[in-house]
């Protein structure tokens, strides 16, 4: 009698009562080599999967039976889907960042241009600039309380309205002393805005995707900040028109977050701690943010002096700064992607070493040729500008959800303190050592950060992936 089981012929009878297929019905067995392991199996024995086969092969076979061919593993596909979902959840914040960067990056040079056109003393211009960073530090200290009280969406609206009022009042009054006091709330609002945005991103991200999400955020911010100063070429900076445009940009930044379907991140009982506690959670992030603030502001503030001392033109300076910003943007996403797969601390060490190499290249070759100076600046910026995003990601990996607001505010405060010290320290170095002092200063700061990173890697192992219910932070 011939029956069927699983679509294959099955002989049953006097000679084959066991139900096993005879040799002539066993597919391919008679073609196997004599020493093949399948020849040792009894007739009709089920074939087991051979060890060492890739999961990708199984997925490809399964997809082929369904009429499609897949070359990716389910894990990789799931990670891509998760990244896409998280991008959709942070899209309103990224759109707000576009408007905010156009406002901020055109507001800062506009203030300097207006004061210069009115023949305000250089010392007073510097004091007004310092007032902005004083407000920035205060914003980093108090932004967490606003977030805790009203949530992320309403907090962004509050800080943006403060920035709008500051811009409009500066358009109404031209007295430098009034501007001195108006720049403080402007800096306060900017710190609050960045704490709100970056905390939102940290809550929406997960450990496997956090580096890439923050890299995308930094690319968007960097691209807009590079284009924003061009508004000074389109609109006469001597008029109040640009102040009104800046206020409109701030107002437009409120809309995407106000109409989003995304709910405020669940903060729970928000932790309250200072820089000492934050240093205990992630010493490397605190020190690296401080050094990064020194390097970024020192480079931006003293590069015009360097260019003037070696005899280059303002047009050369524009090309140089644009090249540095472009290099910083190009490096953001690849570095974030690598950090998601390799780990944060090895990538932080790698970018510090590359930035140190760029600074040393500038020390020895920067003054010899304009294009060598461009190359040194691009290498330096490509490595060091993503450092802040890496520090935020690394701290987010080591924090509980209720710690993220305080942690982000602390890192921003640390960066701002470094940003205040950086231009002054770099200026002293240039005055003492000449134009090469700028790159010597950058190399010294990056060298110290390299040594500290190596020290931290010997003190504590990298943090393992943490569930959100974990109570105690861990990290390096």
CSV table of C-alpha atoms in Angstrom, one decimal:
chain,number,residue,atom,x,y,z
A,1,UNK,CA,0.0,0.0,0.0
A,2,UNK,CA,1.3,3.4,-0.9
A,3,UNK,CA,0.3,6.3,1.4
A,4,UNK,CA,1.5,9.9,1.7
A,5,UNK,CA,3.1,11.7,4.6
A,6,UNK,CA,4.3,15.3,4.2
A,7,UNK,CA,3.9,15.0,0.5
A,8,UNK,CA,6.3,12.1,0.0
A,9,UNK,CA,5.6,8.5,-1.0
A,10,UNK,CA,5.5,6.1,1.9
A,11,UNK,CA,5.6,2.3,1.3
A,12,UNK,CA,3.9,0.0,3.8
A,13,UNK,CA,3.7,-3.7,3.4
A,14,UNK,CA,5.4,-7.0,4.3
A,15,UNK,CA,8.9,-5.7,3.4
A,16,UNK,CA,8.5,-2.1,4.7
A,17,UNK,CA,6.3,-2.3,7.7
A,18,UNK,CA,8.5,0.1,9.6
A,19,UNK,CA,7.4,3.0,7.4
A,20,UNK,CA,10.9,3.9,6.4
A,21,UNK,CA,11.6,4.7,2.8
A,22,UNK,CA,13.6,2.1,0.8
A,23,UNK,CA,16.8,3.1,-0.9
A,24,UNK,CA,15.3,3.8,-4.2
A,25,UNK,CA,12.8,6.3,-2.7
A,26,UNK,CA,15.4,8.0,-0.4
A,27,UNK,CA,16.2,11.2,-2.3
A,28,UNK,CA,19.8,11.6,-3.3
A,29,UNK,CA,21.1,9.1,-0.8
A,30,UNK,CA,22.4,6.7,-3.5
A,31,UNK,CA,24.4,9.7,-4.9
A,32,UNK,CA,26.3,10.4,-1.7
A,33,UNK,CA,30.0,9.7,-1.3
A,34,UNK,CA,30.8,6.6,0.6
A,35,UNK,CA,32.4,8.6,3.5
A,36,UNK,CA,29.5,11.2,3.6
A,37,UNK,CA,28.0,11.5,7.1
A,38,UNK,CA,24.5,11.1,5.8
A,39,UNK,CA,25.2,7.6,4.6
A,40,UNK,CA,25.6,6.5,8.2
A,41,UNK,CA,22.0,7.6,9.0
A,42,UNK,CA,19.3,4.8,9.0
A,43,UNK,CA,16.9,4.9,6.1
A,44,UNK,CA,14.1,7.5,6.7
A,45,UNK,CA,15.9,9.2,9.6
A,46,UNK,CA,15.2,12.9,9.8
A,47,UNK,CA,18.0,15.2,8.6
A,48,UNK,CA,19.3,17.6,11.2
A,49,UNK,CA,20.6,21.1,10.5
A,50,UNK,CA,24.4,21.1,10.2
A,51,UNK,CA,26.1,23.1,12.9
A,52,UNK,CA,27.7,26.4,11.8
A,53,UNK,CA,25.1,27.4,9.3
A,54,UNK,CA,24.3,31.1,9.3
A,55,UNK,CA,20.9,32.4,10.3
A,56,UNK,CA,21.0,34.5,7.2
A,57,UNK,CA,20.8,31.3,5.1
A,58,UNK,CA,17.7,30.2,6.9
A,59,UNK,CA,16.1,33.6,6.5
A,60,UNK,CA,16.9,33.6,2.8
A,61,UNK,CA,15.4,30.1,2.3
A,62,UNK,CA,12.3,31.1,4.2
A,63,UNK,CA,11.9,34.3,2.2
A,64,UNK,CA,12.5,32.3,-1.0
A,65,UNK,CA,9.6,30.0,-0.3
A,66,UNK,CA,7.5,33.1,0.2
A,67,UNK,CA,8.5,34.5,-3.1
A,68,UNK,CA,11.1,37.0,-1.9
A,69,UNK,CA,14.8,37.0,-1.2
A,70,UNK,CA,16.2,38.5,2.0
A,71,UNK,CA,19.9,38.9,2.8
A,72,UNK,CA,19.5,40.4,6.3
A,73,UNK,CA,19.0,38.8,9.6
A,74,UNK,CA,15.8,39.4,11.7
A,75,UNK,CA,18.0,41.3,14.3
A,76,UNK,CA,19.3,43.8,11.7
A,77,UNK,CA,15.9,44.3,10.3
A,78,UNK,CA,14.4,44.9,13.7
A,79,UNK,CA,17.1,47.5,14.5
A,80,UNK,CA,16.4,49.4,11.3
A,81,UNK,CA,12.7,49.4,12.1
A,82,UNK,CA,13.4,50.6,15.6
A,83,UNK,CA,15.6,53.4,14.3
A,84,UNK,CA,12.9,54.5,11.8
A,85,UNK,CA,10.2,54.6,14.6
A,86,UNK,CA,12.5,56.6,16.8
A,87,UNK,CA,13.2,59.0,13.9
A,88,UNK,CA,9.5,59.6,13.5
A,89,UNK,CA,9.1,60.3,17.2
A,90,UNK,CA,11.9,62.9,17.2
A,91,UNK,CA,11.0,64.5,13.9
A,92,UNK,CA,9.1,67.4,15.5
A,93,UNK,CA,12.2,68.1,17.7
A,94,UNK,CA,14.5,68.1,14.6
A,95,UNK,CA,12.2,70.5,12.7
A,96,UNK,CA,12.3,72.8,15.7
A,97,UNK,CA,16.1,72.6,15.8
A,98,UNK,CA,16.2,73.8,12.2
A,99,UNK,CA,14.3,77.1,13.1
A,100,UNK,CA,16.3,77.4,16.4
A,101,UNK,CA,19.7,77.1,14.7
A,102,UNK,CA,18.8,79.7,12.1
A,103,UNK,CA,17.8,82.1,14.8
A,104,UNK,CA,20.7,81.5,17.2
A,105,UNK,CA,23.5,81.3,14.6
A,106,UNK,CA,22.4,84.5,13.0
A,107,UNK,CA,21.6,86.3,16.3
A,108,UNK,CA,25.1,85.9,17.7
A,109,UNK,CA,27.0,87.5,14.8
A,110,UNK,CA,24.3,90.2,14.4
A,111,UNK,CA,24.9,91.4,17.9
A,112,UNK,CA,28.6,91.8,17.2
A,113,UNK,CA,28.1,93.5,13.9
A,114,UNK,CA,25.5,96.0,15.3
A,115,UNK,CA,27.8,96.9,18.2
A,116,UNK,CA,30.7,97.4,15.9
A,117,UNK,CA,28.8,99.7,13.6
A,118,UNK,CA,27.9,101.8,16.6
A,119,UNK,CA,31.6,102.1,17.6
A,120,UNK,CA,31.0,100.4,20.9
A,121,UNK,CA,34.3,99.8,22.7
A,122,UNK,CA,35.7,96.3,22.2
A,123,UNK,CA,35.8,95.7,26.0
A,124,UNK,CA,32.1,96.4,26.2
A,125,UNK,CA,31.4,94.0,23.3
A,126,UNK,CA,33.3,91.3,25.2
A,127,UNK,CA,31.3,92.0,28.4
A,128,UNK,CA,28.0,91.7,26.5
A,129,UNK,CA,29.2,88.4,25.1
A,130,UNK,CA,30.1,87.2,28.6
A,131,UNK,CA,26.6,88.1,29.8
A,132,UNK,CA,25.2,85.7,27.2
A,133,UNK,CA,27.2,82.8,28.7
A,134,UNK,CA,26.3,83.8,32.3
A,135,UNK,CA,22.7,83.4,31.3
A,136,UNK,CA,23.6,80.2,29.5
A,137,UNK,CA,25.0,78.8,32.7
A,138,UNK,CA,22.0,79.8,34.7
A,139,UNK,CA,19.8,78.2,32.1
A,140,UNK,CA,21.7,75.0,32.5
A,141,UNK,CA,21.1,75.1,36.2
A,142,UNK,CA,17.4,75.9,36.3
A,143,UNK,CA,16.1,74.3,33.1
A,144,UNK,CA,15.5,71.0,34.8
A,145,UNK,CA,13.1,72.6,37.2
A,146,UNK,CA,11.0,74.1,34.4
A,147,UNK,CA,10.9,70.7,32.7
A,148,UNK,CA,9.8,69.0,35.9
A,149,UNK,CA,7.1,71.6,36.4
A,150,UNK,CA,5.4,71.8,33.0
A,151,UNK,CA,6.9,69.1,30.8
A,152,UNK,CA,9.0,69.2,27.6
A,153,UNK,CA,6.6,70.6,25.1
A,154,UNK,CA,5.4,73.5,27.3
A,155,UNK,CA,9.0,74.2,28.5
A,156,UNK,CA,10.2,74.6,24.9
A,157,UNK,CA,7.4,77.2,24.4
A,158,UNK,CA,8.4,79.0,27.5
A,159,UNK,CA,12.1,79.2,26.6
A,160,UNK,CA,11.3,80.2,23.0
A,161,UNK,CA,9.0,83.0,24.1
A,162,UNK,CA,11.8,84.4,26.4
A,163,UNK,CA,14.2,84.4,23.4
A,164,UNK,CA,11.5,86.1,21.3
A,165,UNK,CA,11.1,88.9,23.9
A,166,UNK,CA,14.8,89.3,24.1
A,167,UNK,CA,15.2,89.7,20.3
A,168,UNK,CA,12.3,92.2,20.0
A,169,UNK,CA,13.5,94.3,23.0
A,170,UNK,CA,17.0,94.5,21.5
A,171,UNK,CA,15.4,95.8,18.3
A,172,UNK,CA,13.6,98.5,20.3
A,173,UNK,CA,16.5,99.7,22.4
A,174,UNK,CA,20.1,100.5,21.1
A,175,UNK,CA,21.8,101.3,24.4
A,176,UNK,CA,24.7,98.8,25.0
A,177,UNK,CA,23.9,98.7,28.8
A,178,UNK,CA,20.3,97.6,28.0
A,179,UNK,CA,21.7,95.0,25.6
A,180,UNK,CA,24.0,93.8,28.4
A,181,UNK,CA,21.0,92.8,30.5
A,182,UNK,CA,19.0,91.5,27.6
A,183,UNK,CA,21.7,89.0,26.5
A,184,UNK,CA,21.4,87.2,29.8
A,185,UNK,CA,17.8,86.0,29.3
A,186,UNK,CA,18.8,85.2,25.7
A,187,UNK,CA,21.5,82.9,27.0
A,188,UNK,CA,19.2,81.5,29.7
A,189,UNK,CA,16.6,80.6,27.1
A,190,UNK,CA,19.1,79.0,24.8
A,191,UNK,CA,20.4,76.7,27.5
A,192,UNK,CA,16.8,75.7,28.4
A,193,UNK,CA,16.0,75.0,24.8
A,194,UNK,CA,19.0,72.7,24.3
A,195,UNK,CA,18.3,70.9,27.6
A,196,UNK,CA,14.7,70.3,26.5
A,197,UNK,CA,15.6,69.1,23.0
A,198,UNK,CA,18.5,66.8,24.1
A,199,UNK,CA,16.5,65.3,27.0
A,200,UNK,CA,13.7,64.6,24.6
A,201,UNK,CA,16.1,62.8,22.3
A,202,UNK,CA,17.7,60.8,25.1
A,203,UNK,CA,14.3,59.6,26.3
A,204,UNK,CA,13.2,58.6,22.8
A,205,UNK,CA,16.5,56.8,22.0
A,206,UNK,CA,17.6,53.4,23.1
A,207,UNK,CA,21.2,52.2,23.7
A,208,UNK,CA,21.6,50.5,20.3
A,209,UNK,CA,20.5,53.6,18.4
A,210,UNK,CA,21.4,56.5,20.7
A,211,UNK,CA,24.7,57.3,18.9
A,212,UNK,CA,23.0,57.5,15.5
A,213,UNK,CA,20.1,59.6,16.7
A,214,UNK,CA,22.3,62.2,18.3
A,215,UNK,CA,24.6,62.2,15.2
A,216,UNK,CA,21.5,63.0,13.0
A,217,UNK,CA,20.6,65.8,15.5
A,218,UNK,CA,24.1,67.3,15.3
A,219,UNK,CA,24.2,67.1,11.5
A,220,UNK,CA,20.9,69.0,11.3
A,221,UNK,CA,22.1,71.6,13.8
A,222,UNK,CA,25.5,71.9,12.1
A,223,UNK,CA,24.1,72.3,8.6
A,224,UNK,CA,21.6,75.1,9.7
A,225,UNK,CA,24.3,76.9,11.8
A,226,UNK,CA,26.6,76.9,8.8
A,227,UNK,CA,23.9,78.5,6.5
A,228,UNK,CA,22.4,80.9,9.1
A,229,UNK,CA,25.2,83.6,9.0
A,230,UNK,CA,24.5,84.0,5.3
A,231,UNK,CA,21.3,85.9,6.3
A,232,UNK,CA,23.7,88.9,7.2
A,233,UNK,CA,24.5,89.0,3.5
A,234,UNK,CA,20.9,89.0,2.4
A,235,UNK,CA,19.5,91.4,5.0
A,236,UNK,CA,21.2,94.6,6.0
A,237,UNK,CA,22.5,94.0,9.5
A,238,UNK,CA,22.4,97.7,10.3
A,239,UNK,CA,18.6,97.6,10.3
A,240,UNK,CA,16.2,96.0,12.8
A,241,UNK,CA,14.7,93.8,10.1
A,242,UNK,CA,16.9,90.8,11.0
A,243,UNK,CA,15.9,91.0,14.6
A,244,UNK,CA,12.3,90.6,13.5
A,245,UNK,CA,13.2,87.6,11.3
A,246,UNK,CA,15.1,86.0,14.2
A,247,UNK,CA,12.0,86.4,16.4
A,248,UNK,CA,9.9,84.8,13.7
A,249,UNK,CA,12.3,81.8,13.6
A,250,UNK,CA,12.0,81.4,17.4
A,251,UNK,CA,8.2,81.5,17.1
A,252,UNK,CA,8.2,78.9,14.3
A,253,UNK,CA,10.2,76.5,16.4
A,254,UNK,CA,7.3,76.2,18.8
A,255,UNK,CA,4.8,74.9,16.2
A,256,UNK,CA,6.2,71.4,15.5
A,257,UNK,CA,6.5,70.5,19.1
A,258,UNK,CA,3.1,72.0,20.0
A,259,UNK,CA,1.2,70.0,17.4
A,260,UNK,CA,3.0,66.7,17.8
A,261,UNK,CA,1.1,63.6,18.8
A,262,UNK,CA,4.1,62.4,20.8
A,263,UNK,CA,3.5,62.7,24.6
A,264,UNK,CA,6.0,64.2,27.0
A,265,UNK,CA,8.6,61.6,28.1
A,266,UNK,CA,7.7,60.0,31.4
A,267,UNK,CA,10.3,61.4,33.8
A,268,UNK,CA,8.8,60.0,37.0
A,269,UNK,CA,10.5,61.3,40.2
A,270,UNK,CA,13.2,63.4,38.7
A,271,UNK,CA,16.6,63.1,40.3
A,272,UNK,CA,18.3,66.2,41.5
A,273,UNK,CA,22.0,66.3,41.6
A,274,UNK,CA,25.0,68.5,40.9
A,275,UNK,CA,28.2,68.2,38.9
A,276,UNK,CA,29.9,66.1,41.6
A,277,UNK,CA,27.1,63.5,41.4
A,278,UNK,CA,27.2,63.6,37.6
A,279,UNK,CA,30.9,63.1,37.7
A,280,UNK,CA,30.3,60.0,39.8
A,281,UNK,CA,27.9,58.6,37.2
A,282,UNK,CA,30.2,59.3,34.2
A,283,UNK,CA,33.5,61.0,34.9
A,284,UNK,CA,34.6,60.7,31.3
A,285,UNK,CA,31.6,62.5,30.0
A,286,UNK,CA,32.0,65.5,32.4
A,287,UNK,CA,35.7,66.0,31.7
A,288,UNK,CA,35.3,65.5,27.9
A,289,UNK,CA,32.4,68.0,27.7
A,290,UNK,CA,34.5,70.5,29.6
A,291,UNK,CA,37.5,70.1,27.3
A,292,UNK,CA,35.2,70.1,24.2
A,293,UNK,CA,33.8,73.4,25.3
A,294,UNK,CA,37.3,74.8,25.6
A,295,UNK,CA,38.4,73.6,22.2
A,296,UNK,CA,35.3,74.5,20.2
A,297,UNK,CA,35.0,78.1,21.5
A,298,UNK,CA,38.8,78.6,21.5
A,299,UNK,CA,39.0,77.5,17.9
A,300,UNK,CA,36.1,79.6,16.8
A,301,UNK,CA,37.1,82.7,18.7
A,302,UNK,CA,40.9,82.7,17.9
A,303,UNK,CA,40.9,81.4,14.4
A,304,UNK,CA,40.3,84.9,13.0
A,305,UNK,CA,43.3,86.1,14.9
A,306,UNK,CA,45.4,83.2,13.6
A,307,UNK,CA,44.4,83.9,10.0
A,308,UNK,CA,45.2,87.6,10.3
A,309,UNK,CA,48.6,86.9,11.9
A,310,UNK,CA,49.7,84.6,9.0
A,311,UNK,CA,48.5,87.2,6.4
A,312,UNK,CA,45.3,85.6,5.0
A,313,UNK,CA,42.2,87.5,4.0
A,314,UNK,CA,38.7,87.5,5.5
A,315,UNK,CA,37.6,85.5,2.4
A,316,UNK,CA,40.1,82.8,3.3
A,317,UNK,CA,38.7,82.8,6.8
A,318,UNK,CA,35.2,82.2,5.5
A,319,UNK,CA,36.4,79.2,3.5
A,320,UNK,CA,38.4,77.9,6.4
A,321,UNK,CA,35.5,78.1,8.9
A,322,UNK,CA,33.0,76.6,6.4
A,323,UNK,CA,35.5,73.7,5.7
A,324,UNK,CA,35.8,73.0,9.4
A,325,UNK,CA,32.0,73.0,9.9
A,326,UNK,CA,31.6,70.7,6.9
A,327,UNK,CA,34.2,68.3,8.3
A,328,UNK,CA,32.4,68.3,11.7
A,329,UNK,CA,29.1,67.5,10.0
A,330,UNK,CA,30.6,64.7,7.8
A,331,UNK,CA,32.0,63.0,10.8
A,332,UNK,CA,28.9,63.0,12.9
A,333,UNK,CA,26.8,60.1,11.6
A,334,UNK,CA,29.7,57.6,10.9
A,335,UNK,CA,31.1,58.2,14.4
A,336,UNK,CA,27.7,57.8,16.0
A,337,UNK,CA,27.0,54.6,14.0
A,338,UNK,CA,30.4,53.1,15.0
A,339,UNK,CA,29.8,54.0,18.7
A,340,UNK,CA,26.5,52.1,18.6
A,341,UNK,CA,28.3,48.9,17.6
A,342,UNK,CA,31.7,49.2,19.1
A,343,UNK,CA,31.0,51.2,22.3
A,344,UNK,CA,31.3,54.8,23.4
A,345,UNK,CA,34.6,54.9,25.2
A,346,UNK,CA,36.8,53.3,22.4
A,347,UNK,CA,35.2,55.8,19.9
A,348,UNK,CA,35.8,58.7,22.3
A,349,UNK,CA,39.4,57.7,22.6
A,350,UNK,CA,39.7,57.4,18.8
A,351,UNK,CA,38.2,60.8,18.0
A,352,UNK,CA,40.4,62.4,20.6
A,353,UNK,CA,43.5,60.9,19.1
A,354,UNK,CA,42.5,62.0,15.6
A,355,UNK,CA,41.8,65.5,16.8
A,356,UNK,CA,45.2,65.5,18.5
A,357,UNK,CA,46.8,64.5,15.2
A,358,UNK,CA,45.0,67.3,13.4
A,359,UNK,CA,46.1,69.9,16.0
A,360,UNK,CA,49.7,68.8,15.8
A,361,UNK,CA,49.5,68.9,12.0
A,362,UNK,CA,48.4,72.5,12.4
A,363,UNK,CA,51.3,73.3,14.7
A,364,UNK,CA,53.9,72.1,12.2
A,365,UNK,CA,52.3,72.8,8.9
A,366,UNK,CA,49.3,75.2,9.3
A,367,UNK,CA,51.2,78.4,8.7
A,368,UNK,CA,53.1,77.1,5.6
A,369,UNK,CA,50.1,76.8,3.2
A,370,UNK,CA,46.4,77.9,3.3
A,371,UNK,CA,45.3,74.4,2.1
A,372,UNK,CA,47.4,72.7,4.7
A,373,UNK,CA,45.7,74.9,7.3
A,374,UNK,CA,42.3,73.9,5.8
A,375,UNK,CA,43.3,70.2,6.0
A,376,UNK,CA,44.4,70.5,9.7
A,377,UNK,CA,41.2,72.3,10.6
A,378,UNK,CA,39.0,69.7,8.9
A,379,UNK,CA,40.8,66.8,10.6
A,380,UNK,CA,40.5,68.5,14.0
A,381,UNK,CA,36.9,69.4,13.5
A,382,UNK,CA,35.8,66.1,12.0
A,383,UNK,CA,37.1,64.3,15.2
A,384,UNK,CA,36.3,66.7,18.0
A,385,UNK,CA,32.9,68.3,17.0
A,386,UNK,CA,31.0,65.0,17.4
A,387,UNK,CA,32.5,64.6,20.9
A,388,UNK,CA,29.7,66.4,22.7
A,389,UNK,CA,27.1,64.1,21.2
A,390,UNK,CA,29.2,61.1,22.2
A,391,UNK,CA,29.3,62.3,25.8
A,392,UNK,CA,25.5,62.8,25.9
A,393,UNK,CA,25.0,59.3,24.4
A,394,UNK,CA,27.5,57.7,26.9
A,395,UNK,CA,25.8,59.4,29.8
A,396,UNK,CA,22.4,58.4,28.6
A,397,UNK,CA,23.6,54.8,28.5
A,398,UNK,CA,24.6,54.9,32.1
A,399,UNK,CA,21.6,56.9,33.5
A,400,UNK,CA,18.2,55.9,34.8
A,401,UNK,CA,15.3,57.6,32.9
A,402,UNK,CA,14.6,59.9,35.9
A,403,UNK,CA,18.3,61.1,35.9
A,404,UNK,CA,18.4,62.2,32.2
A,405,UNK,CA,17.1,65.8,32.7
A,406,UNK,CA,19.6,66.5,35.4
A,407,UNK,CA,22.4,64.8,33.5
A,408,UNK,CA,21.8,66.7,30.3
A,409,UNK,CA,21.6,70.0,32.1
A,410,UNK,CA,24.8,69.2,33.9
A,411,UNK,CA,26.7,68.3,30.7
A,412,UNK,CA,25.5,71.5,29.1
A,413,UNK,CA,26.6,73.5,32.1
A,414,UNK,CA,30.0,71.8,32.0
A,415,UNK,CA,30.4,72.6,28.3
A,416,UNK,CA,29.4,76.2,28.9
A,417,UNK,CA,32.0,76.6,31.7
A,418,UNK,CA,34.6,75.2,29.3
A,419,UNK,CA,33.3,77.6,26.6
A,420,UNK,CA,33.9,80.6,28.9
A,421,UNK,CA,37.4,79.5,29.8
A,422,UNK,CA,38.4,78.4,26.3
A,423,UNK,CA,38.7,81.7,24.4
A,424,UNK,CA,40.5,83.4,27.3
A,425,UNK,CA,43.0,80.5,27.8
A,426,UNK,CA,43.6,80.3,24.0
A,427,UNK,CA,44.1,84.0,23.8
A,428,UNK,CA,46.8,83.9,26.5
A,429,UNK,CA,48.5,81.1,24.7
A,430,UNK,CA,48.5,82.9,21.4
A,431,UNK,CA,49.8,86.1,23.0
A,432,UNK,CA,52.6,84.1,24.7
A,433,UNK,CA,53.6,81.8,21.8
A,434,UNK,CA,52.5,83.6,18.7
A,435,UNK,CA,50.0,82.3,16.1
A,436,UNK,CA,51.0,78.7,16.6
A,437,UNK,CA,49.8,79.0,20.2
A,438,UNK,CA,46.2,78.3,19.0
A,439,UNK,CA,47.0,74.8,17.8
A,440,UNK,CA,49.4,74.2,20.7
A,441,UNK,CA,46.5,75.1,23.1
A,442,UNK,CA,44.1,72.7,21.2
A,443,UNK,CA,46.8,69.9,21.2
A,444,UNK,CA,47.4,70.4,25.0
A,445,UNK,CA,43.7,70.1,25.9
A,446,UNK,CA,43.2,67.1,23.6
A,447,UNK,CA,46.3,65.4,25.0
A,448,UNK,CA,45.0,65.7,28.5
A,449,UNK,CA,41.7,64.3,27.5
A,450,UNK,CA,43.4,61.3,25.8
A,451,UNK,CA,45.3,60.6,29.0
A,452,UNK,CA,42.2,60.9,31.1
A,453,UNK,CA,40.3,58.6,28.8
A,454,UNK,CA,43.0,55.9,29.0
A,455,UNK,CA,43.0,56.3,32.8
A,456,UNK,CA,39.2,55.8,33.0
A,457,UNK,CA,39.4,52.7,30.8
A,458,UNK,CA,41.7,51.2,33.3
A,459,UNK,CA,39.6,52.1,36.3
A,460,UNK,CA,36.2,50.7,35.4
A,461,UNK,CA,34.8,48.5,32.7
A,462,UNK,CA,32.2,49.8,30.2
A,463,UNK,CA,28.6,49.7,31.3
A,464,UNK,CA,26.5,46.8,30.1
A,465,UNK,CA,23.1,47.4,28.6
A,466,UNK,CA,20.7,48.4,31.4
A,467,UNK,CA,17.0,47.8,31.8
A,468,UNK,CA,15.0,50.8,32.6
A,469,UNK,CA,14.1,49.5,36.0
A,470,UNK,CA,17.7,49.4,37.2
A,471,UNK,CA,18.2,51.5,40.3
A,472,UNK,CA,21.9,52.3,40.4
A,473,UNK,CA,23.8,53.9,37.6
A,474,UNK,CA,27.0,52.4,36.3
A,475,UNK,CA,29.5,53.5,33.8
A,476,UNK,CA,32.9,55.1,33.4
